[in-house]
Amino acid sequence: MSSALTRRGAAVLLAAAGCLGLFAAQARATELFVTNEIDDTVTVLNGQNYKVIATIPTDQRPRGIVATPDHKYVLVCDGDSSNIDVIDVKTLKVVRRIDTGPDPETLAMSPSGDKVYVSNENNALVTVINFATGKWITQVPVGIEPEGLAVTRHGHTVVVVSETTSMAHFIDTKTWKVVANVLVDTRPRIAEFTPDQHWLWVSSEVGGTVSVINPRTHKIVHIIYFHIPGVDREYIGPVGVRFTTDGRLAFVALGRANRVAVINAKTYRVEKYILVGQRPWQMMFSPHRRRLFVVNGLTNDVTIIDVSSLQPVRSVPVGRLPWGIAVIP
Amino acid sequence: MRRAARTLALLTLVLLASVSASAAYAAPVAAGGTGLKTFHIIVLRKRYHFNPETLPSLLESHPANLGVAGAEEATYELNTAGKFIGWDFKLDVITVPDGGNLLAAAQKLLAHGPRIIIADLKANDLLTLSDLPAAKNAVILDMRTIDDSLRQQDCRANTFHLLPSQAMRTDALAQYLVLKRWTHWFIIQGPTPQDAVYAADIRRSAQRYGAHIAAEKVYNYNPGSRRSDTGYQQIQTQMPLATEVDADYDVIFVADETDLFGDYLPYNTFAARPVVGTQGLVATAWSPAYQEYAALQMQQRFDLFAHRRMTELDYGGWLAVRIVGNAVMRADITTPVPMRKYLRSKDFLVQGYKGQGLNFRRWDQQLRQPVLLMTPLMTVSISPQHGFLHPGYTTDTLGFDKPETKCHLH
């Protein structure tokens, strides 16, 4: 940690001395921020050599994590402390805490970064917070055990999935009303829009499927199933969903099947299953989506997948029961 | 039910303090929502006489809404989704007093109701219901019993069983004991016929998993007055005598389905050995101490709703209502014949906070499920244990598998 700060400190000094353009580009290597649910910490990894730069203490039970659109902060939901930790990516310290109401599980930000959306798992609510002031704008009642959130590119719609009600709820951000509810397979965890915004993919952990929803008609257009030779159906628990920039490939983390499925996002055919660590849930790309980082909850590590070859290239230890990941370019 | 509600005063859920009940039960905003169709979910229940004074521990209680509270909570949950897709679920609980006329109540229900019935009945009463001519094409969801006989020779084509059978429970414990290499067992068996069934299951599990019965004893414990001062002195004398055997063993496997003496065994045994079985380390579908696979959220919701802890019987009621709701909402099924077909099909699946979808075994209509191994305060493990394999479902390593079933449904 100290060496990282020294490096950053030096960079800041040199930048101040007038070498701004040159050094600003060199000083900031990509960094990975991983929440460790049991340790109450965030592990920060260097995105080139994957060495641990820092272990940041958080409040209790950190799970959901996102970077602000300007990449200045990383926000962490502390489920058992009812708040968000705001980590300054320069100092790697928690600089602020935002009250979220009880049991925040995960969060998303508006495209401009002015609003934070939090799913309050225990109270069937989405809390909308003004990021600058920390004040609550509203709370939207949704289904039971809300979790994954997705925001459209222009920020007009927020989707939240509820694990026990098994629905994707579409919230209009002008009126803060739920405008549509789509019943999906059992225990939905994550919602993710395709890069062209034409489709919404929702993973169902217990149902073992991914539903592809037309966000204009709110109808399911396709259901993706997974069949892995030698793995019992009950162990296939889809959670994290990510798309390549061109929208051609989708990656779906399959939980206790210990694999990430690679899916042709146009034909919905599963092209490959990549073996990773145990119980992968959340995933995030490197800045140019050349690498996919897969967080393995039970093996306490992150598997790094090379996106062009679709091969796992490395795994890196983090804290205990790692849950979510954010990447700062 | 073996376990009455354990109200563990020492364990306080700090989390709950900050959760307001009104916020937790705020209903989702309806989108349009007019012209809801109403579906009545029926629970037929006998209020069996139970004297709470017979509970060995002061921390145990026997609330009046045991079981039915789980069904009520599940009905609320169903309606959070139902109202969005055109369904309004109502829970109708028909309670027959102990000694009341169950037959008349059942006949009336079958003549007028939807013939999809959740039964909160003991084995004999369940068979009375299942065997009524009017119930021939009904669907009965048994939320209460654990009896092997109802999954074996006394199985019925119209009846589905939600809680793990006694045999599933001894197998769940056996897998864990074998994994620990605690393979020599001393069975101490109580006086009831159910204890004899459970003891036979222990022997069966030993044979299946390569363990050995080092000793066996039947103990005819007469409880007398439970609540007396200095009662522990009697216990301290009686339990070592009851557990003194000339054999070497790793664990005491107790078969005491009615909680007569099993809870007195730990720390009172002749030899320093752990106690497993119907007391000590128990196998169960649910415990108020269980929090894995998001069960924490279920526990907290139930506590907000019922103001007490969720027991296995509450879980049975909860599961039964969720199963009916799944069929109505996901498959648009409201009548018993398609319901039975659906529950037996590969399309059916219910979420039960066990990390995997649960469905029914076709041969005896027992719900497949991982089984929890619990102490009163902690989850010790969940079976099936790693390494026990099955060509179909690994959960079919627990209880009566297809080749050994005595159930022949028509």
Coordinates of N, CA, C and O in Angstrom, one line a residue, chain A residues 61 63 79-82 101-103 105 121-125 139-145 162-167 169 176-188 205-208 225 232-235 237 256 278-279 281 298, chain B residues 15-16 18-20 23-31 73 76-78 80-82 84-85 293-294 296-298 300-301 304 318 322 326 329-330 346-359 384 390-395:
Chain A
R61 N -20.2 -6.1 5.9 CA -20.8 -6.9 4.8 C -20.8 -6.2 3.5 O -21.9 -5.9 2.9
R63 N -20.9 -5.8 -0.3 CA -21.2 -6.6 -1.5 C -21.2 -5.8 -2.8 O -20.2 -5.8 -3.5
G79 N -24.0 -4.0 3.5 CA -25.4 -4.6 3.8 C -25.7 -4.5 5.3 O -26.9 -4.2 5.6
D80 N -24.8 -4.8 6.2 CA -25.1 -4.9 7.6 C -24.9 -3.5 8.3 O -25.1 -3.4 9.5
S81 N -24.5 -2.5 7.6 CA -24.3 -1.2 8.2 C -25.2 -0.1 7.6 O -25.2 1.0 8.0
S82 N -26.1 -0.5 6.6 CA -27.0 0.4 6.1 C -26.4 1.6 5.5 O -27.0 2.7 5.6
G101 N -30.6 3.3 4.1 CA -31.7 2.5 4.6 C -31.2 1.1 4.8 O -30.1 0.8 4.3
P102 N -32.0 0.2 5.4 CA -31.5 -1.1 5.8 C -31.1 -2.0 4.6 O -31.7 -2.0 3.6
D103 N -30.1 -2.8 4.9 CA -29.7 -3.9 4.1 C -29.5 -3.6 2.6 O -30.1 -4.2 1.7
E105 N -28.0 -4.2 -0.8 CA -27.3 -5.3 -1.3 C -26.4 -4.9 -2.5 O -25.2 -5.2 -2.5
E121 N -32.4 -5.1 0.2 CA -32.8 -6.4 0.1 C -34.0 -6.8 1.1 O -34.9 -7.5 0.8
N122 N -33.9 -6.3 2.3 CA -34.8 -6.7 3.3 C -36.2 -6.0 3.3 O -37.1 -6.5 3.8
N123 N -36.2 -4.8 2.6 CA -37.5 -4.1 2.7 C -38.2 -4.0 1.3 O -39.1 -3.2 1.2
A124 N -37.8 -4.7 0.3 CA -38.4 -4.7 -1.0 C -38.5 -3.2 -1.5 O -39.6 -2.8 -1.9
L125 N -37.4 -2.5 -1.4 CA -37.4 -1.1 -1.9 C -36.2 -0.9 -2.8 O -35.1 -1.5 -2.6
Q139 N -38.1 6.5 -2.5 CA -38.0 5.1 -2.3 C -39.1 4.4 -3.1 O -40.2 4.8 -3.0
V140 N -38.7 3.4 -4.0 CA -39.7 2.8 -4.8 C -40.0 1.4 -4.4 O -39.0 0.6 -4.3
P141 N -41.2 1.1 -4.0 CA -41.5 -0.3 -3.5 C -41.5 -1.2 -4.7 O -42.1 -1.0 -5.8
V142 N -40.8 -2.4 -4.6 CA -40.7 -3.4 -5.6 C -41.0 -4.7 -5.0 O -41.5 -4.8 -3.9
G143 N -40.6 -5.8 -5.7 CA -40.8 -7.1 -5.2 C -39.9 -7.5 -4.0 O -39.0 -6.7 -3.7
I144 N -40.0 -8.7 -3.5 CA -39.3 -9.1 -2.3 C -37.9 -9.5 -2.7 O -37.6 -10.1 -3.7
E145 N -36.9 -9.1 -1.8 CA -35.5 -9.3 -2.0 C -35.0 -8.8 -3.3 O -34.5 -9.5 -4.2
S162 N -36.3 -8.9 -8.5 CA -36.5 -9.3 -7.1 C -36.5 -10.8 -7.0 O -37.2 -11.5 -7.7
E163 N -35.6 -11.3 -6.0 CA -35.3 -12.7 -6.0 C -36.5 -13.6 -5.6 O -36.6 -14.7 -6.0
T164 N -37.3 -13.1 -4.6 CA -38.4 -13.9 -4.1 C -39.7 -13.8 -4.9 O -40.4 -14.7 -5.1
T165 N -39.9 -12.6 -5.4 CA -41.1 -12.3 -6.3 C -40.8 -12.9 -7.7 O -41.7 -13.1 -8.5
S166 N -39.5 -13.0 -8.0 CA -39.1 -13.5 -9.3 C -39.6 -12.7 -10.5 O -40.1 -13.1 -11.5
M167 N -39.3 -11.4 -10.3 CA -39.7 -10.5 -11.4 C -38.6 -9.5 -11.7 O -37.8 -9.1 -10.9
H169 N -38.6 -5.6 -12.5 CA -39.5 -4.4 -12.4 C -38.9 -3.3 -13.1 O -37.7 -2.9 -12.9
W176 N -40.9 7.9 -11.1 CA -40.5 6.9 -10.0 C -41.6 5.9 -9.8 O -41.9 5.4 -8.7
K177 N -42.3 5.6 -10.9 CA -43.4 4.5 -10.8 C -42.9 3.3 -11.5 O -42.1 3.3 -12.4
V178 N -43.3 2.1 -11.0 CA -43.1 0.9 -11.6 C -44.0 0.8 -12.8 O -45.2 0.8 -12.6
V179 N -43.5 0.7 -14.0 CA -44.3 0.8 -15.2 C -44.6 -0.6 -15.8 O -45.5 -0.8 -16.6
A180 N -43.7 -1.6 -15.4 CA -43.9 -2.9 -16.0 C -43.2 -3.9 -15.1 O -42.3 -3.6 -14.4
N181 N -43.8 -5.1 -15.0 CA -43.2 -6.2 -14.2 C -43.2 -7.5 -15.1 O -44.2 -7.9 -15.6
V182 N -42.1 -8.1 -15.2 CA -42.0 -9.3 -16.0 C -41.6 -10.5 -15.1 O -40.6 -10.5 -14.5
L183 N -42.5 -11.5 -15.1 CA -42.2 -12.7 -14.4 C -41.1 -13.5 -15.1 O -41.3 -13.8 -16.3
V184 N -40.0 -13.8 -14.4 CA -39.0 -14.6 -15.0 C -38.8 -15.9 -14.2 O -39.6 -16.1 -13.2
D185 N -37.8 -16.7 -14.5 CA -37.6 -18.0 -13.8 C -37.1 -17.6 -12.4 O -36.7 -16.5 -12.1
T186 N -37.2 -18.7 -11.6 CA -37.0 -18.5 -10.1 C -35.7 -17.9 -9.7 O -34.6 -18.3 -10.2
R187 N -35.8 -16.9 -8.8 CA -34.6 -16.3 -8.2 C -33.7 -15.5 -9.1 O -32.6 -15.8 -9.3
P188 N -34.3 -14.4 -9.7 CA -33.4 -13.6 -10.6 C -32.4 -12.8 -9.8 O -32.7 -12.4 -8.7
E205 N -31.1 -17.6 -10.9 CA -30.1 -18.5 -10.3 C -30.7 -19.9 -10.0 O -30.0 -20.9 -10.3
V206 N -31.8 -19.9 -9.4 CA -32.4 -21.2 -9.1 C -33.1 -21.9 -10.3 O -33.0 -23.1 -10.5
G207 N -33.7 -21.0 -11.1 CA -34.3 -21.5 -12.3 C -33.3 -22.1 -13.3 O -33.6 -22.9 -14.2
G208 N -32.0 -21.6 -13.2 CA -30.9 -22.1 -14.0 C -31.0 -21.6 -15.5 O -30.5 -22.2 -16.4
Y225 N -30.9 -21.9 -21.8 CA -30.7 -23.0 -20.9 C -29.2 -23.4 -21.0 O -28.5 -23.1 -22.0
D232 N -24.5 -31.7 -12.6 CA -26.0 -31.8 -12.4 C -26.7 -30.4 -12.5 O -26.1 -29.4 -12.2
R233 N -27.9 -30.5 -13.1 CA -28.7 -29.3 -13.4 C -28.8 -28.4 -12.2 O -28.8 -27.2 -12.3
E234 N -29.0 -29.0 -11.0 CA -29.2 -28.2 -9.8 C -28.0 -27.3 -9.4 O -28.2 -26.4 -8.6
Y235 N -26.9 -27.6 -9.9 CA -25.7 -26.8 -9.6 C -25.5 -25.6 -10.6 O -24.6 -24.8 -10.4
G237 N -26.3 -22.3 -11.6 CA -26.9 -21.1 -11.0 C -26.4 -19.8 -11.7 O -25.5 -19.2 -11.2
R256 N -22.5 -22.4 -8.7 CA -21.9 -23.6 -8.2 C -21.5 -24.6 -9.4 O -20.9 -25.6 -9.1
Q278 N -14.4 -21.5 -7.7 CA -15.7 -22.0 -7.2 C -16.7 -20.9 -6.9 O -16.3 -19.8 -6.3
R279 N -17.9 -21.1 -7.3 CA -19.0 -20.2 -7.2 C -18.8 -18.8 -7.7 O -18.9 -17.8 -7.0
W281 N -19.9 -15.4 -9.2 CA -21.1 -14.7 -9.3 C -20.9 -13.4 -10.2 O -21.5 -13.3 -11.2
L298 N -16.2 -18.9 -3.3 CA -15.8 -19.9 -2.4 C -14.3 -20.2 -2.5 O -13.7 -20.8 -1.5
Chain B
L15 N -29.9 -6.9 13.5 CA -30.3 -6.3 12.2 C -31.7 -5.9 12.2 O -32.1 -4.8 11.6
L16 N -32.6 -6.6 12.9 CA -34.0 -6.4 12.8 C -34.4 -5.0 13.4 O -35.3 -4.4 13.1
S18 N -33.4 -2.2 13.1 CA -33.4 -1.0 12.2 C -34.4 -1.1 11.1 O -34.6 -0.3 10.3
V19 N -35.1 -2.3 11.0 CA -36.0 -2.5 9.9 C -37.4 -2.2 10.3 O -37.9 -2.8 11.3
S20 N -38.1 -1.3 9.7 CA -39.4 -1.0 10.1 C -40.4 -1.9 9.4 O -40.3 -2.2 8.2
A23 N -42.3 -0.6 6.3 CA -41.5 -0.5 5.0 C -41.3 -1.8 4.4 O -41.4 -2.0 3.2
A24 N -41.1 -2.9 5.2 CA -40.9 -4.2 4.7 C -42.1 -4.7 4.0 O -42.1 -5.5 3.1
Y25 N -43.3 -4.2 4.4 CA -44.5 -4.8 3.8 C -45.2 -3.8 2.8 O -46.4 -3.9 2.5
A26 N -44.5 -2.8 2.4 CA -45.0 -1.9 1.4 C -45.2 -2.7 0.1 O -44.4 -3.4 -0.3
A27 N -46.4 -2.6 -0.4 CA -46.7 -3.3 -1.6 C -46.2 -2.6 -2.8 O -46.1 -1.4 -2.9
P28 N -45.7 -3.5 -3.8 CA -45.3 -2.8 -5.1 C -46.4 -2.0 -5.8 O -47.6 -2.3 -5.6
V29 N -45.9 -1.0 -6.5 CA -46.9 -0.2 -7.2 C -47.6 -1.0 -8.3 O -46.9 -1.6 -9.1
A30 N -48.8 -1.0 -8.3 CA -49.5 -1.8 -9.3 C -49.5 -1.1 -10.6 O -49.7 0.1 -10.7
A31 N -49.3 -1.8 -11.7 CA -49.3 -1.2 -13.0 C -50.7 -1.4 -13.7 O -50.9 -2.4 -14.3
E73 N -47.4 -16.0 5.5 CA -46.3 -15.2 5.0 C -46.1 -15.5 3.5 O -46.0 -14.5 2.7
Y76 N -48.7 -13.7 1.3 CA -48.3 -12.3 1.1 C -47.3 -12.2 0.0 O -47.4 -11.3 -0.9
E77 N -46.3 -13.0 0.1 CA -45.2 -13.0 -0.9 C -45.8 -13.2 -2.3 O -45.4 -12.5 -3.3
L78 N -46.7 -14.2 -2.5 CA -47.3 -14.5 -3.8 C -48.0 -13.3 -4.3 O -47.9 -13.0 -5.5
T80 N -47.3 -10.2 -4.0 CA -46.4 -9.2 -4.5 C -46.2 -9.4 -6.0 O -46.0 -8.4 -6.7
A81 N -46.2 -10.6 -6.4 CA -46.1 -10.9 -7.9 C -47.4 -11.0 -8.5 O -47.6 -10.6 -9.6
G82 N -48.4 -11.7 -7.8 CA -49.7 -12.0 -8.4 C -50.4 -10.8 -8.9 O -51.0 -10.9 -10.0
F84 N -49.4 -8.2 -10.2 CA -48.9 -7.7 -11.5 C -49.3 -8.5 -12.7 O -49.3 -8.1 -13.8
I85 N -49.7 -9.8 -12.4 CA -50.0 -10.6 -13.5 C -51.4 -11.2 -13.4 O -51.8 -12.2 -14.0
Y293 N -27.7 -19.3 1.9 CA -28.5 -19.2 0.6 C -29.6 -18.2 0.8 O -30.8 -18.5 0.4
A294 N -29.3 -17.1 1.4 CA -30.3 -16.0 1.5 C -31.4 -16.3 2.5 O -32.4 -15.6 2.6
L296 N -31.4 -15.9 5.5 CA -31.4 -14.8 6.4 C -32.6 -13.9 6.1 O -33.3 -13.4 7.0
Q297 N -32.8 -13.6 4.8 CA -33.9 -12.7 4.4 C -35.2 -13.3 4.8 O -36.1 -12.6 5.2
M298 N -35.3 -14.6 4.5 CA -36.6 -15.3 4.9 C -36.8 -15.2 6.4 O -38.0 -14.9 6.8
Q300 N -35.8 -13.0 8.5 CA -36.1 -11.7 8.9 C -37.6 -11.3 8.5 O -38.3 -10.7 9.3
R301 N -37.9 -11.7 7.3 CA -39.3 -11.4 6.8 C -40.3 -12.1 7.7 O -41.3 -11.6 8.1
L304 N -40.6 -10.4 11.1 CA -41.4 -9.2 11.1 C -42.9 -9.5 11.0 O -43.7 -8.7 11.5
W318 N -45.0 -22.6 4.4 CA -44.5 -21.6 3.4 C -44.3 -22.3 2.0 O -44.8 -21.8 1.0
R322 N -46.1 -21.6 -1.7 CA -45.3 -21.2 -2.8 C -45.5 -22.2 -4.0 O -45.4 -21.8 -5.1
N326 N -46.8 -21.1 -7.6 CA -45.9 -21.3 -8.8 C -46.8 -21.9 -9.9 O -46.7 -21.5 -11.0
M329 N -49.3 -19.2 -11.2 CA -48.8 -18.1 -11.9 C -47.9 -18.5 -13.1 O -47.9 -17.8 -14.1
R330 N -47.2 -19.5 -12.9 CA -46.2 -19.9 -14.0 C -46.8 -20.8 -15.1 O -46.4 -20.8 -16.2
K346 N -40.9 -32.2 -15.2 CA -39.6 -31.6 -15.1 C -39.7 -30.0 -15.2 O -38.7 -29.4 -14.9
D347 N -40.9 -29.5 -15.6 CA -41.0 -28.1 -15.6 C -41.2 -27.5 -14.2 O -40.9 -26.3 -14.0
F348 N -41.6 -28.3 -13.3 CA -41.8 -27.8 -11.9 C -40.5 -27.6 -11.1 O -39.6 -28.5 -11.2
L349 N -40.5 -26.5 -10.4 CA -39.4 -26.2 -9.6 C -39.8 -25.2 -8.5 O -40.6 -24.3 -8.8
V350 N -39.4 -25.4 -7.3 CA -39.7 -24.4 -6.3 C -38.4 -24.0 -5.6 O -37.5 -24.8 -5.4
Q351 N -38.3 -22.7 -5.2 CA -37.1 -22.2 -4.5 C -37.3 -22.3 -3.0 O -38.4 -21.9 -2.5
G352 N -36.4 -22.9 -2.3 CA -36.6 -23.1 -0.9 C -35.4 -22.7 0.0 O -35.2 -23.2 1.1
Y353 N -34.6 -21.7 -0.5 CA -33.4 -21.3 0.2 C -32.4 -22.4 0.5 O -31.8 -22.4 1.6
K354 N -32.2 -23.3 -0.4 CA -31.3 -24.3 -0.3 C -30.2 -24.3 -1.4 O -29.5 -25.2 -1.6
G355 N -30.2 -23.2 -2.1 CA -29.1 -23.0 -3.2 C -29.4 -23.8 -4.4 O -28.6 -23.8 -5.3
Q356 N -30.6 -24.4 -4.5 CA -30.9 -25.1 -5.8 C -32.4 -25.2 -5.8 O -33.1 -25.1 -4.8
G357 N -32.9 -25.4 -7.0 CA -34.4 -25.6 -7.2 C -34.8 -27.0 -6.7 O -34.0 -27.9 -6.7
L358 N -36.0 -27.1 -6.1 CA -36.5 -28.3 -5.6 C -37.6 -28.8 -6.4 O -38.5 -28.1 -6.9
N359 N -37.7 -30.2 -6.6 CA -38.8 -30.8 -7.4 C -39.1 -32.1 -6.7 O -38.5 -32.5 -5.7
P384 N -26.8 -33.5 0.8 CA -25.7 -34.4 0.7 C -24.3 -33.9 0.8 O -24.1 -32.7 0.5
H390 N -24.8 -39.5 -7.3 CA -26.0 -40.2 -7.7 C -26.1 -39.9 -9.2 O -25.9 -38.8 -9.7
P391 N -26.6 -40.9 -10.0 CA -26.7 -40.7 -11.5 C -27.7 -39.6 -11.8 O -27.7 -39.0 -12.9
G392 N -28.8 -39.5 -11.0 CA -29.8 -38.5 -11.3 C -29.5 -37.2 -10.5 O -28.8 -36.3 -10.9
Y393 N -30.1 -37.1 -9.3 CA -30.0 -35.9 -8.5 C -29.1 -36.4 -7.3 O -29.4 -37.4 -6.7
T394 N -28.2 -35.6 -6.9 CA -27.4 -35.9 -5.7 C -28.3 -36.0 -4.5 O -28.0 -36.7 -3.5
T395 N -29.4 -35.2 -4.5 CA -30.3 -35.2 -3.3 C -31.0 -36.6 -3.2 O -31.5 -36.9 -2.1

